[in-house]
Amino acid sequence: IRHGVHRLPNSMIYLLIPGLFSNHGPLYFCTTKAFLSKMGLTCHIAKIHSEASVETNAIELKEHIEEIYWGSQKRVVLLGHSKGGIDAAAALTLYWHDLKDKVAGLVLAQSPYGGTPIASDILREGQLGDYVNVRKMMEFLICKVMKGDMQALEDLTYDKRREFVKRHQLPKELP
């Protein structure tokens, strides 16, 4: 996209998938959606609980993609930001047999596909998480304040990402 001119096909639906803590930023992705819409592209923001586990959001996204496809008969391009990209990739690896004819592509922006040092350091014993009680603060913030699941943060550690990617690889036929 340059100077308001794009080569993106309007024969598809663009699904924006927000990242961790995005449910608490009321305008997250709204500017992006408005920008894409002004260019004549149909765009939705996925309604997921950003502090849920990757596998929980994967099933939510699968259902959302199926609803969009059912209502429009148009294939969906997934645009995932940060953890939203991880959630989107997980939906495709876990449910590709159901989604292969409904998804046109996957785009990840700033997604820690291999894990993030922030999650790993907060949760690893003997690291930052223990030293200044960051782990307990994050647990309180995610579980009590945001009504989420610590698994959302655990899923972003290097070890958990390595395990997941080893067990569930992206489909080779994914555009």
Coordinates of C-alpha atoms in Angstrom, one line a residue, residues 31-116:
T31 CA -7.5 2.9 12.8
T32 CA -6.2 -0.1 10.8
K33 CA -9.8 -1.3 10.1
A34 CA -10.9 2.2 9.1
F35 CA -7.9 2.6 6.8
L36 CA -8.5 -0.7 5.0
S37 CA -12.2 0.0 4.8
K38 CA -11.6 3.3 3.1
M39 CA -9.7 1.5 0.4
G40 CA -12.8 -0.7 -0.3
L41 CA -11.6 -3.8 1.6
T42 CA -14.0 -5.7 3.8
C43 CA -12.3 -6.0 7.2
H44 CA -13.3 -7.4 10.6
I45 CA -11.6 -7.4 14.0
A46 CA -11.6 -10.8 15.7
K47 CA -13.5 -10.9 18.9
I48 CA -11.2 -13.0 21.1
H49 CA -10.2 -12.8 24.7
S50 CA -6.6 -11.7 24.2
E51 CA -5.6 -13.1 27.6
A52 CA -6.8 -16.6 26.8
S53 CA -4.5 -19.5 25.9
V54 CA -3.4 -19.9 22.3
E55 CA -5.4 -23.1 21.9
T56 CA -8.5 -21.5 23.3
N57 CA -8.2 -18.6 20.9
A58 CA -7.4 -21.0 18.1
I59 CA -10.9 -22.6 18.4
E60 CA -12.5 -19.2 18.7
L61 CA -10.8 -18.1 15.5
K62 CA -11.7 -21.3 13.7
E63 CA -15.4 -20.6 14.5
H64 CA -15.1 -16.9 13.5
I65 CA -13.5 -17.8 10.2
E66 CA -16.2 -20.3 9.4
E67 CA -18.9 -17.8 10.3
I68 CA -17.3 -15.1 8.0
Y69 CA -17.0 -17.6 5.2
W70 CA -20.5 -18.9 5.6
G71 CA -21.9 -15.4 5.5
S72 CA -19.9 -14.1 2.6
Q73 CA -18.6 -17.1 0.6
K74 CA -15.3 -15.2 0.5
R75 CA -12.0 -16.6 1.6
V76 CA -10.4 -14.9 4.7
V77 CA -6.9 -13.4 5.0
L78 CA -5.7 -13.5 8.6
L79 CA -3.7 -10.5 9.8
G80 CA -2.3 -11.3 13.3
H81 CA -0.5 -8.8 15.5
S82 CA 1.8 -10.0 18.3
K83 CA 0.1 -12.9 20.2
G84 CA -2.8 -12.6 17.7
G85 CA -0.5 -13.9 15.0
I86 CA 0.4 -16.9 17.2
D87 CA -3.3 -17.5 17.8
A88 CA -4.0 -17.3 14.1
A89 CA -1.2 -19.6 13.2
A90 CA -2.4 -22.1 15.8
A91 CA -5.9 -22.0 14.4
L92 CA -4.5 -23.0 11.0
T93 CA -2.2 -25.7 12.3
L94 CA -4.8 -27.3 14.5
Y95 CA -7.8 -26.9 12.2
W96 CA -6.4 -26.8 8.7
H97 CA -8.6 -29.6 7.5
D98 CA -11.7 -27.5 8.3
L99 CA -10.2 -24.1 7.2
K100 CA -8.1 -24.9 4.0
D101 CA -10.8 -23.8 1.6
K102 CA -11.8 -20.8 3.7
V103 CA -8.4 -19.2 4.3
A104 CA -6.5 -17.3 1.6
G105 CA -3.4 -16.5 3.7
L106 CA -1.7 -15.6 6.9
V107 CA 0.2 -12.4 7.7
L108 CA 2.1 -12.0 11.0
A109 CA 3.2 -8.6 12.3
Q110 CA 5.5 -8.5 15.3
S111 CA 4.5 -12.0 16.3
P112 CA 6.9 -13.9 18.6
Y113 CA 6.6 -17.1 16.6
G114 CA 9.6 -18.7 18.4
G115 CA 8.7 -17.2 21.8
T116 CA 9.5 -14.0 23.6

